[in-house]
XYZ file of N, CA, C and O in Angstrom:
616
model
N -13.604 -5.559 23.488
C -13.638 -6.846 24.156
C -15.063 -7.142 24.609
O -15.907 -6.282 24.606
N -15.276 -8.352 25.016
C -16.609 -8.804 25.393
C -17.027 -8.272 26.761
O -16.349 -7.457 27.351
N -18.136 -8.813 27.250
C -18.661 -8.395 28.552
C -17.581 -8.493 29.624
O -16.700 -9.315 29.558
N -17.690 -7.647 30.593
C -16.654 -7.585 31.615
C -17.065 -8.276 32.902
O -18.222 -8.519 33.179
N -16.052 -8.608 33.646
C -16.186 -9.207 34.967
C -15.683 -8.171 35.960
O -14.662 -7.542 35.718
N -16.385 -7.999 37.059
C -15.933 -7.059 38.087
C -15.259 -7.837 39.201
O -15.766 -8.857 39.631
N -14.097 -7.341 39.642
C -13.327 -7.977 40.708
C -13.211 -7.008 41.866
O -13.014 -5.811 41.661
N -13.269 -7.551 43.063
C -13.155 -6.705 44.244
C -12.360 -7.435 45.317
O -12.630 -8.597 45.602
N -11.383 -6.777 45.895
C -10.638 -7.328 47.025
C -11.451 -7.092 48.294
O -12.019 -6.021 48.485
N -11.491 -8.121 49.149
C -12.253 -8.043 50.391
C -11.394 -8.630 51.508
O -10.880 -9.734 51.360
N -11.241 -7.918 52.630
C -10.505 -8.509 53.756
C -11.155 -9.834 54.153
O -12.375 -9.911 54.321
N -10.358 -10.859 54.302
C -10.885 -12.198 54.590
C -11.828 -12.248 55.789
O -12.877 -12.898 55.725
N -11.506 -11.581 56.914
C -12.419 -11.654 58.059
C -13.794 -11.030 57.784
O -14.773 -11.386 58.432
N -13.866 -10.138 56.823
C -15.134 -9.468 56.520
C -15.987 -10.256 55.532
O -17.173 -9.975 55.361
N -15.427 -11.242 54.881
C -16.105 -12.005 53.832
C -17.326 -12.730 54.371
O -17.277 -13.347 55.435
N -18.425 -12.640 53.649
C -19.670 -13.310 54.027
C -20.081 -14.253 52.901
O -19.814 -13.998 51.746
N -20.780 -15.317 53.268
C -21.270 -16.281 52.287
C -22.708 -15.954 51.905
O -23.561 -16.823 51.823
N -22.962 -14.696 51.654
C -24.306 -14.220 51.314
C -24.227 -13.476 49.993
O -23.485 -12.495 49.866
N -24.993 -13.932 49.015
C -24.954 -13.257 47.715
C -25.436 -11.811 47.828
O -24.904 -10.922 47.156
N -26.397 -11.543 48.695
C -26.888 -10.175 48.878
C -25.773 -9.287 49.423
O -25.543 -8.179 48.930
N -25.044 -9.762 50.419
C -23.929 -8.995 50.982
C -22.838 -8.809 49.935
O -22.284 -7.715 49.792
N -22.512 -9.875 49.192
C -21.462 -9.783 48.176
C -21.840 -8.810 47.064
O -20.998 -8.052 46.580
N -23.100 -8.797 46.652
C -23.538 -7.832 45.634
C -23.377 -6.405 46.140
O -22.990 -5.514 45.388
N -23.673 -6.186 47.426
C -23.575 -4.838 47.987
C -22.159 -4.282 47.967
O -21.973 -3.076 47.878
N -21.148 -5.148 48.064
C -19.775 -4.626 48.072
C -19.390 -4.019 46.732
O -18.419 -3.280 46.644
N -20.179 -4.283 45.697
C -19.897 -3.702 44.382
C -20.620 -2.371 44.167
O -20.432 -1.734 43.143
N -21.433 -1.948 45.119
C -22.156 -0.683 44.966
C -21.213 0.503 44.887
O -21.411 1.394 44.104
N -20.180 0.548 45.709
C -19.180 1.607 45.628
C -18.145 1.195 44.588
O -17.142 0.581 44.910
N -18.396 1.500 43.349
C -17.614 0.991 42.227
C -16.182 1.513 42.165
O -15.410 1.080 41.343
N -15.794 2.434 43.025
C -14.486 3.077 42.904
C -13.317 2.116 43.087
O -12.259 2.319 42.514
N -13.491 1.055 43.868
C -12.387 0.119 44.105
C -12.534 -1.168 43.303
O -11.795 -2.114 43.506
N -13.461 -1.208 42.376
C -13.702 -2.401 41.581
C -12.802 -2.395 40.363
O -12.631 -1.385 39.706
N -12.225 -3.547 40.069
C -11.423 -3.724 38.862
C -12.309 -4.422 37.844
O -12.967 -5.406 38.162
N -12.315 -3.920 36.619
C -13.103 -4.548 35.565
C -12.172 -5.278 34.609
O -11.191 -4.708 34.158
N -12.493 -6.498 34.320
C -11.705 -7.307 33.398
C -12.649 -7.985 32.447
O -13.732 -8.415 32.822
N -12.231 -8.140 31.233
C -13.068 -8.746 30.223
C -12.993 -10.267 30.272
O -11.936 -10.832 30.503
N -14.128 -10.910 30.047
C -14.190 -12.368 30.126
C -13.262 -13.040 29.126
O -12.738 -14.108 29.405
N -13.047 -12.461 27.962
C -12.154 -13.083 26.982
C -10.731 -13.211 27.505
O -9.953 -14.009 26.990
N -10.385 -12.439 28.519
C -9.055 -12.556 29.124
C -8.841 -13.971 29.657
O -7.719 -14.457 29.700
N -9.917 -14.641 30.022
C -9.839 -16.005 30.531
C -9.147 -16.941 29.543
O -8.430 -17.848 29.942
N -9.350 -16.708 28.250
C -8.725 -17.577 27.235
C -7.203 -17.533 27.322
O -6.542 -18.502 26.998
N -6.664 -16.421 27.759
C -5.210 -16.291 27.885
C -4.684 -17.270 28.946
O -3.648 -17.886 28.764
N -5.405 -17.407 30.034
C -4.902 -18.182 31.171
C -5.377 -19.623 31.197
O -4.637 -20.507 31.616
N -6.591 -19.882 30.814
C -7.161 -21.219 30.984
C -6.705 -22.205 29.920
O -6.735 -23.405 30.156
N -6.271 -21.719 28.782
C -5.932 -22.618 27.689
C -4.608 -23.328 27.824
O -4.466 -24.476 27.415
N -3.611 -22.683 28.377
C -2.268 -23.269 28.411
C -1.635 -23.035 29.768
O -1.998 -22.118 30.488
N -0.653 -23.844 30.059
C 0.052 -23.710 31.319
C 1.548 -23.892 31.097
O 2.123 -24.894 31.480
N 2.208 -22.923 30.466
C 3.615 -23.103 30.160
C 4.516 -23.237 31.378
O 5.561 -23.858 31.305
N 4.132 -22.683 32.516
C 5.013 -22.703 33.680
C 4.520 -23.584 34.812
O 5.204 -23.765 35.794
N 3.309 -24.091 34.722
C 2.732 -24.899 35.795
C 2.132 -26.170 35.198
O 0.924 -26.266 35.039
N 2.944 -27.171 34.878
C 2.421 -28.356 34.194
C 1.620 -29.312 35.070
O 0.924 -30.162 34.550
N 1.701 -29.233 36.371
C 1.000 -30.182 37.230
C -0.492 -29.900 37.272
O -0.916 -28.771 37.497
N -1.284 -30.924 37.065
C -2.741 -30.753 37.029
C -3.284 -30.195 38.331
O -4.236 -29.428 38.328
N -2.677 -30.576 39.476
C -3.206 -30.104 40.758
C -2.803 -28.663 41.062
O -3.287 -28.072 42.004
N -1.927 -28.104 40.270
C -1.467 -26.728 40.493
C -1.926 -25.865 39.331
O -1.157 -25.527 38.457
N -3.212 -25.541 39.307
C -3.773 -24.825 38.164
C -4.379 -23.483 38.549
O -5.543 -23.236 38.284
N -3.619 -22.601 39.179
C -4.202 -21.310 39.550
C -4.581 -20.472 38.336
O -5.386 -19.552 38.453
N -4.014 -20.764 37.160
C -4.369 -19.989 35.980
C -5.855 -20.087 35.668
O -6.437 -19.163 35.121
N -6.489 -21.177 36.036
C -7.919 -21.306 35.775
C -8.750 -20.456 36.729
O -9.946 -20.309 36.536
N -8.118 -19.871 37.735
C -8.845 -19.044 38.698
C -8.657 -17.544 38.463
O -9.285 -16.740 39.130
N -7.805 -17.166 37.523
C -7.469 -15.754 37.337
C -8.703 -14.920 37.044
O -8.946 -13.899 37.670
N -9.504 -15.328 36.086
C -10.639 -14.508 35.663
C -11.964 -15.097 36.109
O -12.712 -14.458 36.839
N -12.291 -16.307 35.698
C -13.617 -16.858 35.961
C -13.651 -17.934 37.037
O -14.688 -18.528 37.280
N -12.547 -18.198 37.696
C -12.517 -19.245 38.707
C -12.903 -18.745 40.087
O -12.911 -17.551 40.356
N -13.205 -19.686 40.947
C -13.559 -19.380 42.327
C -14.748 -20.209 42.763
O -15.425 -20.835 41.958
N -14.989 -20.204 44.054
C -16.133 -20.923 44.614
C -17.401 -20.128 44.310
O -17.500 -18.946 44.617
N -18.398 -20.773 43.705
C -19.626 -20.038 43.393
C -20.468 -19.770 44.637
O -20.565 -20.615 45.523
N -21.020 -18.581 44.689
C -22.021 -18.228 45.694
C -23.268 -17.890 44.886
O -23.312 -16.879 44.179
N -24.250 -18.800 44.954
C -25.433 -18.655 44.122
C -26.326 -17.538 44.627
O -26.444 -17.289 45.821
N -26.940 -16.868 43.661
C -27.767 -15.709 43.971
C -29.215 -16.124 44.186
O -29.624 -17.214 43.813
N -29.965 -15.228 44.800
C -31.379 -15.487 45.069
C -32.103 -15.800 43.764
O -32.875 -16.751 43.676
N -31.832 -15.001 42.732
C -32.384 -15.258 41.403
C -31.443 -16.230 40.696
O -30.382 -15.849 40.214
N -31.806 -17.487 40.652
C -30.938 -18.544 40.098
C -30.679 -18.374 38.602
O -29.845 -19.064 38.047
N -31.388 -17.470 37.937
C -31.153 -17.214 36.513
C -29.945 -16.304 36.304
O -29.438 -16.190 35.193
N -29.509 -15.663 37.370
C -28.330 -14.802 37.295
C -27.097 -15.644 37.581
O -27.154 -16.588 38.357
N -25.968 -15.287 36.944
C -24.752 -16.067 37.210
C -24.306 -15.907 38.658
O -24.531 -14.862 39.277
N -23.683 -16.943 39.224
C -23.238 -16.843 40.612
C -22.089 -15.862 40.759
O -21.383 -15.550 39.796
N -21.920 -15.374 41.964
C -20.722 -14.622 42.305
C -19.630 -15.663 42.563
O -19.930 -16.812 42.905
N -18.384 -15.281 42.388
C -17.270 -16.206 42.578
C -16.343 -15.664 43.649
O -16.068 -14.462 43.676
N -15.862 -16.539 44.521
C -15.009 -16.111 45.625
C -13.713 -16.913 45.610
O -13.735 -18.144 45.532
N -12.596 -16.207 45.689
C -11.286 -16.824 45.898
C -10.855 -16.508 47.316
O -10.930 -15.350 47.745
N -10.406 -17.498 48.036
C -9.884 -17.263 49.378
C -8.568 -16.500 49.292
O -7.986 -16.364 48.204
N -8.071 -16.045 50.416
C -6.775 -15.357 50.439
C -5.668 -16.288 49.946
O -4.769 -15.865 49.209
N -5.730 -17.567 50.307
C -4.713 -18.529 49.859
C -4.775 -18.716 48.344
O -3.740 -18.761 47.668
N -5.974 -18.815 47.791
C -6.115 -18.939 46.341
C -5.628 -17.674 45.639
O -4.989 -17.738 44.589
N -5.912 -16.542 46.245
C -5.456 -15.270 45.681
C -3.937 -15.224 45.632
O -3.352 -14.778 44.638
N -3.275 -15.711 46.672
C -1.805 -15.767 46.665
C -1.285 -16.673 45.559
O -0.306 -16.355 44.893
N -1.946 -17.807 45.352
C -1.530 -18.726 44.287
C -1.691 -18.076 42.921
O -0.827 -18.200 42.054
N -2.810 -17.388 42.707
C -3.028 -16.710 41.431
C -1.984 -15.612 41.246
O -1.415 -15.457 40.164
N -1.712 -14.875 42.295
C -0.696 -13.824 42.224
C 0.661 -14.411 41.836
O 1.375 -13.857 40.987
N 1.019 -15.529 42.444
C 2.277 -16.191 42.120
C 2.318 -16.664 40.678
O 3.332 -16.530 39.992
N 1.198 -17.222 40.207
C 1.117 -17.654 38.812
C 1.332 -16.466 37.872
O 2.116 -16.541 36.930
N 0.625 -15.364 38.131
C 0.754 -14.194 37.256
C 2.155 -13.598 37.296
O 2.653 -13.109 36.283
N 2.789 -13.630 38.466
C 4.153 -13.103 38.588
C 5.131 -13.912 37.734
O 6.094 -13.359 37.199
N 4.889 -15.213 37.602
C 5.785 -16.089 36.850
C 5.373 -16.278 35.389
O 6.160 -16.774 34.590
N 4.153 -15.902 35.057
C 3.621 -16.175 33.718
C 4.369 -15.401 32.646
O 4.694 -14.230 32.811
N 4.619 -16.080 31.545
C 5.209 -15.470 30.356
C 4.036 -15.080 29.449
O 3.451 -15.933 28.782
N 3.684 -13.798 29.448
C 2.506 -13.374 28.701
C 2.618 -13.734 27.229
O 1.641 -14.175 26.608
N 3.782 -13.561 26.632
C 3.932 -13.875 25.208
C 3.654 -15.355 24.923
O 3.036 -15.685 23.912
N 4.089 -16.239 25.811
C 3.807 -17.671 25.625
C 2.318 -17.943 25.763
O 1.741 -18.711 24.977
N 1.679 -17.317 26.742
C 0.234 -17.491 26.914
C -0.523 -16.927 25.715
O -1.487 -17.533 25.235
N -0.105 -15.772 25.235
C -0.730 -15.149 24.069
C -0.595 -16.065 22.859
O -1.561 -16.280 22.123
N 0.581 -16.588 22.647
C 0.824 -17.439 21.488
C -0.153 -18.620 21.471
O -0.676 -18.991 20.428
N -0.409 -19.191 22.633
C -1.301 -20.333 22.719
C -2.760 -19.928 22.482
O -3.537 -20.693 21.908
N -3.165 -18.738 22.903
C -4.569 -18.310 22.830
C -4.899 -17.472 21.597
O -6.078 -17.285 21.291
N -3.899 -16.973 20.903
C -4.135 -15.980 19.836
C -5.086 -16.466 18.747
O -5.931 -15.709 18.271
N -4.981 -17.730 18.337
C -5.836 -18.226 17.259
C -7.311 -18.221 17.649
O -8.178 -18.052 16.793
N -7.605 -18.400 18.909
C -8.993 -18.351 19.375
C -9.479 -16.914 19.529
O -10.663 -16.625 19.343
N -8.564 -15.994 19.863
C -8.970 -14.614 20.134
C -8.997 -13.723 18.899
O -9.899 -12.890 18.764
N -8.032 -13.841 18.032
C -7.918 -12.903 16.914
C -9.158 -12.804 16.034
O -9.533 -11.684 15.656
N -9.830 -13.901 15.686
C -11.027 -13.755 14.849
C -12.100 -12.871 15.490
O -12.873 -12.217 14.794
N -12.138 -12.815 16.801
C -13.138 -12.003 17.509
C -12.782 -10.521 17.537
O -13.600 -9.682 17.882
N -11.519 -10.187 17.196
C -11.037 -8.810 17.331
C -10.416 -8.257 16.061
O -9.535 -7.413 16.118
N -10.866 -8.724 14.912
C -10.394 -8.146 13.662
C -9.336 -8.945 12.930
O -8.789 -8.476 11.936
N -9.020 -10.115 13.403
C -8.095 -10.992 12.698
C -6.640 -10.594 12.848
O -6.272 -9.759 13.671
N -5.816 -11.194 12.018
C -4.367 -11.017 12.079
C -3.968 -9.555 11.883
O -3.020 -9.074 12.504
N -4.688 -8.837 11.048
C -4.358 -7.424 10.796
C -4.467 -6.586 12.064
O -3.790 -5.581 12.207
N -5.333 -6.996 12.972
C -5.529 -6.242 14.221
C -4.710 -6.823 15.374
O -4.873 -6.391 16.513
N -3.820 -7.765 15.076
C -3.099 -8.427 16.166
C -2.292 -7.465 17.036
O -2.351 -7.579 18.265
N -1.539 -6.507 16.481
C -0.766 -5.633 17.380
C -1.645 -4.890 18.389
O -1.329 -4.834 19.580
N -2.768 -4.371 17.926
C -3.684 -3.644 18.821
C -4.322 -4.591 19.835
O -4.432 -4.271 21.022
N -4.721 -5.770 19.364
C -5.341 -6.757 20.255
C -4.338 -7.235 21.292
O -4.657 -7.338 22.484
N -3.112 -7.528 20.855
C -2.062 -7.959 21.780
C -1.842 -6.903 22.862
O -1.755 -7.228 24.042
N -1.761 -5.626 22.456
C -1.549 -4.541 23.431
C -2.683 -4.483 24.449
O -2.448 -4.296 25.642
N -3.916 -4.632 23.989
C -5.066 -4.570 24.903
C -5.016 -5.710 25.919
O -5.206 -5.492 27.122
N -4.729 -6.911 25.450
C -4.664 -8.047 26.364
C -3.428 -7.991 27.250
O -3.483 -8.375 28.420
N -2.315 -7.498 26.728
C -1.104 -7.359 27.549
C -1.332 -6.332 28.658
O -0.909 -6.538 29.801
N -2.015 -5.230 28.333
C -2.320 -4.216 29.348
C -3.256 -4.798 30.408
O -3.072 -4.571 31.610
N -4.251 -5.568 29.973
C -5.173 -6.202 30.917
C -4.418 -7.200 31.805
O -4.689 -7.299 33.004
N -3.464 -7.901 31.230
C -2.636 -8.842 32.004
C -1.872 -8.095 33.092
O -1.841 -8.533 34.250
N -1.284 -6.970 32.740
C -0.531 -6.188 33.729
C -1.441 -5.672 34.845
O -1.063 -5.657 36.015
N -2.652 -5.252 34.480
C -3.610 -4.777 35.485
C -4.020 -5.908 36.429
O -4.102 -5.711 37.641
N -4.289 -7.092 35.862
C -4.640 -8.236 36.708
C -3.476 -8.612 37.612
O -3.666 -8.899 38.797
N -2.281 -8.604 37.061
C -1.082 -8.932 37.831
C -0.935 -7.971 39.012
O -0.693 -8.390 40.148
N -1.108 -6.683 38.758
C -1.000 -5.675 39.825
C -2.120 -5.854 40.855
O -1.882 -5.776 42.065
N -3.344 -6.087 40.392
C -4.475 -6.274 41.295
C -4.242 -7.468 42.218
O -4.370 -7.362 43.444
N -3.893 -8.614 41.649
C -3.686 -9.806 42.465
C -2.471 -9.671 43.375
O -2.490 -10.134 44.515
N -1.427 -9.045 42.904
C -0.235 -8.851 43.734
C -0.569 -8.007 44.959
O -0.254 -8.370 46.092
N -1.229 -6.878 44.728
C -1.600 -5.980 45.822
C -2.573 -6.668 46.785
O -2.438 -6.574 48.010
N -3.545 -7.384 46.224
C -4.537 -8.069 47.043
C -3.886 -9.165 47.885
O -4.177 -9.311 49.073
N -2.982 -9.932 47.278
C -2.286 -10.999 48.005
C -1.397 -10.431 49.102
O -1.332 -10.992 50.202
N -0.721 -9.331 48.826
C 0.138 -8.703 49.846
C -0.664 -8.308 51.072
O -0.172 -8.375 52.198
N -1.896 -7.877 50.871
C -2.756 -7.475 51.989
C -3.436 -8.669 52.657
O -4.085 -8.517 53.687
N -3.338 -9.851 52.047
C -3.982 -11.036 52.610
C -5.480 -11.068 52.395
O -6.210 -11.710 53.152
N -5.942 -10.387 51.347
C -7.376 -10.304 51.083
C -7.861 -11.426 50.176
O -7.084 -12.058 49.457
N -9.167 -11.635 50.195
C -9.855 -12.545 49.283
C -10.288 -11.735 48.063
O -10.193 -10.500 48.052
N -10.774 -12.425 47.042
C -11.271 -11.764 45.838
C -12.692 -12.226 45.583
O -12.990 -13.418 45.647
N -13.573 -11.265 45.282
C -14.950 -11.568 44.894
C -15.110 -11.106 43.453
O -14.648 -10.026 43.075
N -15.779 -11.951 42.635
C -15.970 -11.661 41.217
C -17.460 -11.668 40.903
O -18.207 -12.503 41.395
N -17.841 -10.733 40.032
C -19.239 -10.632 39.624
C -19.282 -10.390 38.142
O -18.697 -9.441 37.635
N -20.019 -11.241 37.440
C -20.243 -11.067 36.016
C -21.642 -10.477 35.841
O -22.631 -11.190 35.945
N -21.706 -9.158 35.637
C -23.038 -8.544 35.467
C -23.742 -9.110 34.248
O -23.091 -9.526 33.282
N -25.044 -9.128 34.287
C -25.822 -9.611 33.154
C -25.627 -8.654 32.002
O -25.523 -7.457 32.178
N -25.594 -9.215 30.795
C -25.399 -8.377 29.605
C -26.693 -7.802 29.140
O -27.732 -8.269 29.356
């Protein structure tokens, strides 16, 4: 899969609007979840269970969130989801039909991962990543935490 995104749960009261502080929370990598950016295609392309335009938490699963710009403006911003947004994403993932989402995104993803012949392996990798994201957001939402995302430079 392509470059990864790092996700970290942060207690809401501890959250700071400082890119330097947010970068530091990723130094202890043991609690960081890594997800691949291509996973975004699974969620952002279709909305089988949430047709209302104003209810689009699927767009926040991987690459969504409020940007916190870094000192070096050439680096991508960090992204922050509030605890409320995290709960919405968790709810979306709990209700999402992965096979329906896969069906909608597969034509865009398969050419990047070996084509139709590699579909079973590719499907398994993305399905496993979906389960990991679902568990991460569920656990984070239960604790009432926010989520911080960092896309390291390639």
